[in-house]
């Protein structure tokens, strides 16, 4: 005979255990969810191997960095201008000949990778002109991108890629993205209290943005931002997070003269872009391209123009470490003192006394 009292008691225990178990599962889920939000680890993607947050909702506060925030460490390299060279017997069939990066092309990249092993960055940013591109086939261009990516991946952290103008001498924008396994040209990435904006200024007044996606050899001496990119940029800047912009092209308000008296131009419309940076209190702006070292702080915005690994005779083999602590960027520059075969030295990028007279040989 079934004891109804025992049955009812068992049912109550079952309901209690079921409720208690559900409450435990919900508590664990909420703990990890809010922990992820607090660390800024919401879903997002930088490349096919690493996932980083791209936050879609933000607290309505002023641009203030939490004092307990962990410093963000970024390795920066730019203007590597590689061109894979034949390593086998000459052949007219290019795909039959193995091509690799030469020792001279690899040397500054290897030095960068070794320094990153000490620096332990959270991520790496390549500021563009990964390859030389001039006169190269699509196959050679794609291979160059792949080989540089393989070298930088040895550091074992996410890599953000900025499109330069030399890539477009061999591959299209779509081929650039495909070769590196990325899905962006203009994008922002949120990391804790910081927003990193990747900006593509490879456009022309004479070609629509859509047409430029599959165009080669656009006339891109100094860069241009069309209206729709400016609108996108303003939206990206509208955040309470401390913001840093990375663009291949310089964004200065005057012309400078570099090695051998060459004019160093900025993208257009530089004045309008700089107004946006000031209005939205951008913390730092970084460019490559012009092979001209310059630091400027205007109305609270810090601008850093970085020579690359190959073309600068004044700062040969250059690469950088960037530490952002409590919203303040500290950039350290590494270069080979005395020429291509010299020992690497490092200096604070902002230190006026470490600026060298331009090498015009």
Short mmCIF file of C-alpha atoms in Angstrom, two decimals:
data_model
loop_
_atom_site.label_atom_id
_atom_site.label_comp_id
_atom_site.label_asym_id
_atom_site.label_seq_id
_atom_site.Cartn_x
_atom_site.Cartn_y
_atom_site.Cartn_z
CA UNK A 1 0.00 0.00 0.00
CA UNK A 2 1.36 3.44 -1.02
CA UNK A 3 1.91 5.83 1.84
CA UNK A 4 0.51 9.17 0.61
CA UNK A 5 2.27 11.12 3.32
CA UNK A 6 5.63 9.72 2.24
CA UNK A 7 4.79 10.38 -1.41
CA UNK A 8 3.87 14.01 -0.73
CA UNK A 9 7.01 14.44 1.33
CA UNK A 10 9.13 13.04 -1.50
CA UNK A 11 7.43 15.36 -4.00
CA UNK A 12 8.21 18.37 -1.83
CA UNK A 13 11.85 17.27 -1.53
CA UNK A 14 12.05 16.79 -5.29
CA UNK A 15 10.55 20.24 -5.95
CA UNK A 16 12.97 21.78 -3.44
CA UNK A 17 15.99 19.97 -4.93
CA UNK A 18 14.94 20.92 -8.46
CA UNK A 19 14.51 24.59 -7.43
CA UNK A 20 17.81 24.60 -5.52
CA UNK A 21 19.73 23.02 -8.43
CA UNK A 22 18.25 25.56 -10.88
CA UNK A 23 19.15 28.45 -8.58
CA UNK A 24 22.75 27.21 -8.39
CA UNK A 25 23.04 26.97 -12.19
CA UNK A 26 21.54 30.46 -12.64
CA UNK A 27 23.89 31.94 -10.01
CA UNK A 28 26.95 30.44 -11.71
CA UNK A 29 25.82 31.73 -15.11
CA UNK A 30 25.17 35.25 -13.77
CA UNK A 31 28.53 35.31 -11.98
CA UNK A 32 30.51 34.50 -15.13
CA UNK A 33 28.36 36.75 -17.32
CA UNK A 34 28.84 39.85 -15.15
CA UNK A 35 32.48 38.94 -14.65
CA UNK A 36 32.89 38.92 -18.43
CA UNK A 37 31.15 42.28 -18.71
CA UNK A 38 33.34 43.82 -16.03
CA UNK A 39 36.49 42.62 -17.79
CA UNK A 40 35.28 43.69 -21.20
CA UNK A 41 35.30 40.13 -22.56
CA UNK A 42 32.12 40.17 -24.58
CA UNK A 43 32.11 38.39 -27.91
CA UNK A 44 34.06 39.74 -30.84
CA UNK A 45 36.84 38.68 -33.14
CA UNK A 46 40.21 39.99 -34.25
CA UNK A 47 41.39 37.10 -36.37
CA UNK A 48 40.50 33.50 -37.01
CA UNK A 49 42.51 32.20 -34.03
CA UNK A 50 41.86 34.75 -31.27
CA UNK A 51 38.64 36.15 -29.91
CA UNK A 52 38.50 39.54 -28.23
CA UNK A 53 35.63 41.66 -27.12
CA UNK A 54 33.74 44.08 -29.31
CA UNK A 55 31.32 45.66 -26.87
CA UNK A 56 27.93 46.71 -28.14
CA UNK A 57 26.67 48.54 -25.05
CA UNK A 58 28.61 50.93 -22.86
CA UNK A 59 28.06 52.68 -19.52
CA UNK A 60 26.83 56.27 -19.80
CA UNK A 61 29.82 57.92 -18.12
CA UNK A 62 32.46 60.47 -19.04
CA UNK A 63 35.80 59.45 -20.62
CA UNK A 64 37.40 58.29 -17.43
CA UNK A 65 39.58 55.22 -16.98
CA UNK A 66 39.11 53.13 -13.87
CA UNK A 67 42.15 53.54 -11.62
CA UNK A 68 42.37 49.80 -11.05
CA UNK A 69 42.53 49.07 -14.80
CA UNK A 70 45.34 46.82 -15.94
CA UNK A 71 47.77 48.50 -18.40
CA UNK A 72 47.23 47.52 -22.03
CA UNK A 73 50.44 46.48 -23.82
CA UNK A 74 50.68 46.65 -27.61
CA UNK A 75 53.56 45.81 -29.94
CA UNK A 76 53.60 48.02 -33.07
CA UNK A 77 55.43 47.38 -36.33
CA UNK A 78 54.96 49.19 -39.63
CA UNK A 79 56.10 49.51 -43.24
CA UNK A 80 57.86 46.16 -43.47
CA UNK A 81 57.68 46.31 -47.30
CA UNK A 82 58.57 42.65 -47.84
CA UNK A 83 58.85 40.98 -51.24
CA UNK A 84 59.32 37.19 -51.21
CA UNK A 85 62.38 36.27 -53.29
CA UNK A 86 63.13 33.18 -55.36
CA UNK A 87 65.05 30.54 -53.46
CA UNK A 88 65.26 28.01 -56.29
CA UNK A 89 66.48 27.94 -59.86
CA UNK A 90 65.07 30.64 -62.14
CA UNK A 91 61.82 29.74 -63.88
CA UNK A 92 59.27 31.72 -65.82
CA UNK A 93 56.60 29.75 -64.02
CA UNK A 94 56.55 31.72 -60.78
CA UNK A 95 54.39 29.21 -58.96
CA UNK A 96 57.04 26.52 -59.56
CA UNK A 97 59.76 28.47 -57.72
CA UNK A 98 59.84 28.57 -53.94
CA UNK A 99 59.83 32.11 -52.56
CA UNK A 100 60.74 33.20 -49.06
CA UNK A 101 61.62 36.32 -47.13
CA UNK A 102 65.31 37.16 -47.39
CA UNK A 103 67.51 37.39 -44.28
CA UNK A 104 67.59 41.20 -44.58
CA UNK A 105 63.78 41.33 -44.71
CA UNK A 106 63.47 38.95 -41.77
CA UNK A 107 66.05 40.65 -39.55
CA UNK A 108 63.92 43.53 -38.18
CA UNK A 109 60.83 41.31 -37.97
CA UNK A 110 62.82 38.73 -35.98
CA UNK A 111 64.17 41.49 -33.73
CA UNK A 112 60.59 42.66 -33.14
CA UNK A 113 59.42 39.12 -32.30
CA UNK A 114 62.30 38.67 -29.86
CA UNK A 115 61.52 41.96 -28.12
CA UNK A 116 57.85 40.96 -27.89
CA UNK A 117 58.85 37.80 -26.05
CA UNK A 118 60.27 40.07 -23.35
CA UNK A 119 57.54 42.71 -23.51
CA UNK A 120 54.66 40.20 -23.38
CA UNK A 121 52.09 42.33 -25.26
CA UNK A 122 48.35 41.80 -25.17
CA UNK A 123 48.22 42.25 -28.94
CA UNK A 124 50.20 43.42 -31.98
CA UNK A 125 49.27 46.09 -34.52
CA UNK A 126 50.80 46.28 -38.00
CA UNK A 127 50.30 49.82 -39.32
CA UNK A 128 50.35 48.91 -43.01
CA UNK A 129 52.60 48.47 -46.05
CA UNK A 130 53.15 44.88 -45.00
CA UNK A 131 54.44 44.15 -48.53
CA UNK A 132 56.21 46.19 -51.19
CA UNK A 133 53.68 45.30 -53.86
CA UNK A 134 55.17 47.44 -56.66
CA UNK A 135 55.23 45.39 -59.86
CA UNK A 136 54.32 42.18 -58.00
CA UNK A 137 51.66 39.67 -59.00
CA UNK A 138 48.70 38.84 -56.82
CA UNK A 139 50.37 35.54 -56.00
CA UNK A 140 53.54 37.22 -54.71
CA UNK A 141 51.53 39.82 -52.80
CA UNK A 142 49.40 37.20 -51.08
CA UNK A 143 52.48 35.14 -50.23
CA UNK A 144 54.21 38.17 -48.68
CA UNK A 145 51.19 38.85 -46.46
CA UNK A 146 51.06 35.19 -45.42
CA UNK A 147 54.78 35.02 -44.58
CA UNK A 148 54.73 38.18 -42.42
CA UNK A 149 51.62 36.92 -40.65
CA UNK A 150 53.35 33.62 -39.88
CA UNK A 151 56.32 35.44 -38.35
CA UNK A 152 54.20 37.73 -36.17
CA UNK A 153 52.00 34.86 -35.03
CA UNK A 154 55.05 33.40 -33.29
CA UNK A 155 54.41 35.94 -30.52
CA UNK A 156 51.15 34.11 -29.77
CA UNK A 157 48.84 37.10 -29.35
CA UNK A 158 46.08 38.63 -31.53
CA UNK A 159 47.17 40.80 -34.46
CA UNK A 160 45.32 43.83 -35.82
CA UNK A 161 46.10 44.77 -39.42
CA UNK A 162 45.92 48.26 -40.94
CA UNK A 163 45.77 48.48 -44.73
CA UNK A 164 48.58 50.48 -46.37
CA UNK A 165 48.88 51.78 -49.91
CA UNK A 166 51.61 49.37 -51.09
CA UNK A 167 49.40 46.30 -50.59
CA UNK A 168 47.07 47.71 -53.24
CA UNK A 169 49.84 47.59 -55.83
CA UNK A 170 49.57 43.79 -55.83
CA UNK A 171 46.25 42.77 -54.22
CA UNK A 172 42.77 44.22 -53.86
CA UNK A 173 41.23 45.08 -50.52
CA UNK A 174 39.22 41.88 -50.57
CA UNK A 175 42.34 39.85 -51.35
CA UNK A 176 44.16 41.63 -48.52
CA UNK A 177 41.47 40.59 -46.05
CA UNK A 178 41.32 37.06 -47.42
CA UNK A 179 45.10 36.60 -47.26
CA UNK A 180 45.22 37.63 -43.59
CA UNK A 181 42.00 35.89 -42.57
CA UNK A 182 40.27 39.07 -41.38
CA UNK A 183 36.86 40.58 -42.13
CA UNK A 184 37.47 44.30 -41.56
CA UNK A 185 39.23 47.38 -42.92
CA UNK A 186 37.49 49.97 -40.74
CA UNK A 187 36.72 48.56 -37.31
CA UNK A 188 36.94 49.23 -33.61
CA UNK A 189 37.88 46.84 -30.84
CA UNK A 190 37.11 47.41 -27.17
CA UNK A 191 39.54 46.12 -24.58
CA UNK A 192 38.50 46.90 -21.02
CA UNK A 193 38.48 50.68 -20.65
CA UNK A 194 40.03 51.27 -24.08
CA UNK A 195 38.76 51.49 -27.65
CA UNK A 196 41.17 50.79 -30.52
CA UNK A 197 40.04 52.10 -33.93
CA UNK A 198 41.51 50.69 -37.14
CA UNK A 199 41.03 53.18 -39.99
CA UNK A 200 41.34 52.56 -43.74
CA UNK A 201 42.17 55.79 -45.62
CA UNK A 202 42.89 54.10 -48.94
CA UNK A 203 40.23 55.93 -50.93
CA UNK A 204 40.17 58.37 -53.79
CA UNK A 205 37.90 61.31 -54.63
CA UNK A 206 37.65 59.92 -58.15
CA UNK A 207 36.59 56.39 -57.18
CA UNK A 208 33.63 55.38 -55.01
CA UNK A 209 34.23 53.41 -51.85
CA UNK A 210 32.57 50.37 -53.43
CA UNK A 211 34.78 50.57 -56.53
CA UNK A 212 37.93 50.89 -54.44
CA UNK A 213 37.28 47.51 -52.84
CA UNK A 214 38.42 45.72 -56.00
CA UNK A 215 40.75 48.32 -57.52
CA UNK A 216 44.52 48.18 -57.88
CA UNK A 217 47.01 51.02 -58.15
CA UNK A 218 44.73 53.79 -56.91
CA UNK A 219 46.54 57.14 -56.68
CA UNK A 220 46.97 57.14 -52.92
CA UNK A 221 49.93 59.39 -52.14
CA UNK A 222 48.58 60.65 -48.84
CA UNK A 223 45.16 59.06 -48.21
CA UNK A 224 41.57 60.26 -48.29
CA UNK A 225 38.47 59.63 -46.15
CA UNK A 226 35.09 59.72 -47.94
CA UNK A 227 31.97 61.03 -46.26
CA UNK A 228 30.62 57.64 -45.26
CA UNK A 229 33.90 56.73 -43.56
CA UNK A 230 33.88 60.05 -41.69
CA UNK A 231 30.33 59.30 -40.49
CA UNK A 232 31.40 55.83 -39.38
CA UNK A 233 34.45 57.29 -37.62
CA UNK A 234 32.36 59.79 -35.68
CA UNK A 235 30.08 56.99 -34.48
CA UNK A 236 33.11 54.93 -33.44
CA UNK A 237 34.58 57.87 -31.51
CA UNK A 238 31.35 58.38 -29.58
CA UNK A 239 32.27 56.28 -26.53
CA UNK A 240 33.17 56.90 -22.89
CA UNK A 241 36.23 54.70 -23.34
CA UNK A 242 39.72 56.16 -23.80
CA UNK A 243 40.19 56.00 -27.58
CA UNK A 244 43.22 55.33 -29.78
CA UNK A 245 43.26 55.54 -33.58
CA UNK A 246 45.59 53.59 -35.89
CA UNK A 247 45.80 54.67 -39.54
CA UNK A 248 48.50 54.10 -42.15
CA UNK A 249 48.44 57.75 -43.25
CA UNK A 250 49.54 60.78 -41.25
CA UNK A 251 46.91 63.19 -39.90
CA UNK A 252 48.87 66.41 -39.32
CA UNK A 253 47.84 69.96 -40.18
CA UNK A 254 51.01 70.91 -42.04
CA UNK A 255 53.57 69.56 -44.51
CA UNK A 256 56.90 68.27 -43.20
CA UNK A 257 60.06 67.56 -45.15
CA UNK A 258 61.74 64.23 -44.52
CA UNK A 259 64.93 62.60 -45.71
CA UNK A 260 66.34 64.18 -48.89
CA UNK A 261 63.82 67.00 -48.54
CA UNK A 262 60.83 64.92 -49.55
CA UNK A 263 57.49 66.45 -48.54
CA UNK A 264 55.57 64.36 -46.01
CA UNK A 265 51.84 64.83 -46.66
CA UNK A 266 48.78 64.05 -44.53
CA UNK A 267 45.48 62.54 -45.53
CA UNK A 268 42.50 64.66 -46.55
CA UNK A 269 40.48 66.18 -44.97
CA UNK A 270 43.02 66.34 -42.13
CA UNK A 271 41.53 69.45 -40.47
CA UNK A 272 38.07 67.90 -40.24
CA UNK A 273 39.43 64.61 -38.88
CA UNK A 274 41.52 66.43 -36.28
CA UNK A 275 38.43 68.38 -35.19
CA UNK A 276 36.65 65.06 -34.64
CA UNK A 277 39.56 63.78 -32.57
CA UNK A 278 39.51 66.89 -30.40
CA UNK A 279 35.74 66.94 -30.01
CA UNK A 280 35.70 63.31 -28.86
CA UNK A 281 38.84 63.63 -26.72
CA UNK A 282 40.92 61.00 -28.51
CA UNK A 283 43.93 59.99 -26.42
CA UNK A 284 46.35 58.95 -29.17
CA UNK A 285 46.70 58.72 -32.96
CA UNK A 286 49.34 56.55 -34.65
CA UNK A 287 50.50 56.43 -38.29
CA UNK A 288 53.23 54.97 -40.47
CA UNK A 289 53.69 55.67 -44.20
CA UNK A 290 55.67 58.93 -44.24
CA UNK A 291 58.86 57.50 -42.65
CA UNK A 292 59.11 60.57 -40.47
CA UNK A 293 59.40 60.56 -36.70
CA UNK A 294 57.17 63.17 -35.15
CA UNK A 295 55.37 63.64 -31.86
CA UNK A 296 52.77 66.34 -31.39
CA UNK A 297 50.19 67.08 -28.74
CA UNK A 298 47.42 69.47 -29.77
CA UNK A 299 44.37 70.26 -27.67
CA UNK A 300 44.82 67.11 -25.64
CA UNK A 301 45.31 64.74 -28.61
CA UNK A 302 48.70 63.04 -28.97
CA UNK A 303 49.91 62.27 -32.50
CA UNK A 304 52.70 59.75 -33.15
CA UNK A 305 54.25 59.34 -36.63
CA UNK A 306 56.33 56.15 -36.77
CA UNK A 307 59.19 55.30 -39.16
CA UNK A 308 59.09 51.71 -40.42
CA UNK A 309 61.49 48.79 -40.40
CA UNK A 310 62.96 49.27 -43.89
CA UNK A 311 63.01 52.69 -45.53
CA UNK A 312 64.13 55.08 -42.81
CA UNK A 313 67.88 55.75 -42.91
CA UNK A 314 67.69 57.88 -39.79
CA UNK A 315 66.00 55.19 -37.66
CA UNK A 316 66.69 51.86 -39.42
CA UNK A 317 64.88 48.73 -38.30
CA UNK A 318 62.36 50.64 -36.19
CA UNK A 319 59.58 49.04 -34.15
CA UNK A 320 57.69 50.00 -31.00
CA UNK A 321 56.12 49.04 -27.69
CA UNK A 322 53.05 50.92 -26.51
CA UNK A 323 51.86 50.77 -22.91
CA UNK A 324 48.53 52.41 -22.10
CA UNK A 325 48.22 52.93 -18.36
CA UNK A 326 45.22 54.74 -16.88
CA UNK A 327 44.47 56.12 -20.34
CA UNK A 328 47.97 57.53 -20.94
CA UNK A 329 49.98 56.17 -23.91
CA UNK A 330 53.70 55.59 -23.40
CA UNK A 331 55.50 54.72 -26.63
CA UNK A 332 59.03 53.30 -26.72
CA UNK A 333 60.99 53.24 -29.98
CA UNK A 334 63.60 50.62 -30.91
CA UNK A 335 66.01 51.19 -33.81
CA UNK A 336 69.51 50.22 -34.95
CA UNK A 337 72.01 52.86 -33.90
CA UNK A 338 74.70 53.44 -36.50
CA UNK A 339 72.92 51.79 -39.44
CA UNK A 340 71.43 48.51 -40.62
CA UNK A 341 73.99 46.36 -38.84
CA UNK A 342 74.08 48.36 -35.63
CA UNK A 343 72.89 47.28 -32.21
CA UNK A 344 69.32 48.07 -31.21
CA UNK A 345 68.76 50.93 -28.79
CA UNK A 346 65.48 52.07 -27.26
CA UNK A 347 64.26 55.56 -26.45
CA UNK A 348 61.09 57.21 -25.23
CA UNK A 349 59.34 58.33 -28.40
CA UNK A 350 58.38 61.70 -26.89
CA UNK A 351 61.91 62.51 -25.70
CA UNK A 352 62.97 65.54 -27.76
CA UNK A 353 66.65 64.98 -26.98
CA UNK A 354 66.55 61.56 -28.68
CA UNK A 355 65.38 62.97 -32.04
CA UNK A 356 68.16 62.61 -34.63
CA UNK A 357 69.12 64.86 -37.50
CA UNK A 358 67.65 63.44 -40.70
CA UNK A 359 69.98 61.16 -42.66
CA UNK A 360 70.08 62.55 -46.21
CA UNK A 361 72.80 60.29 -47.61
#
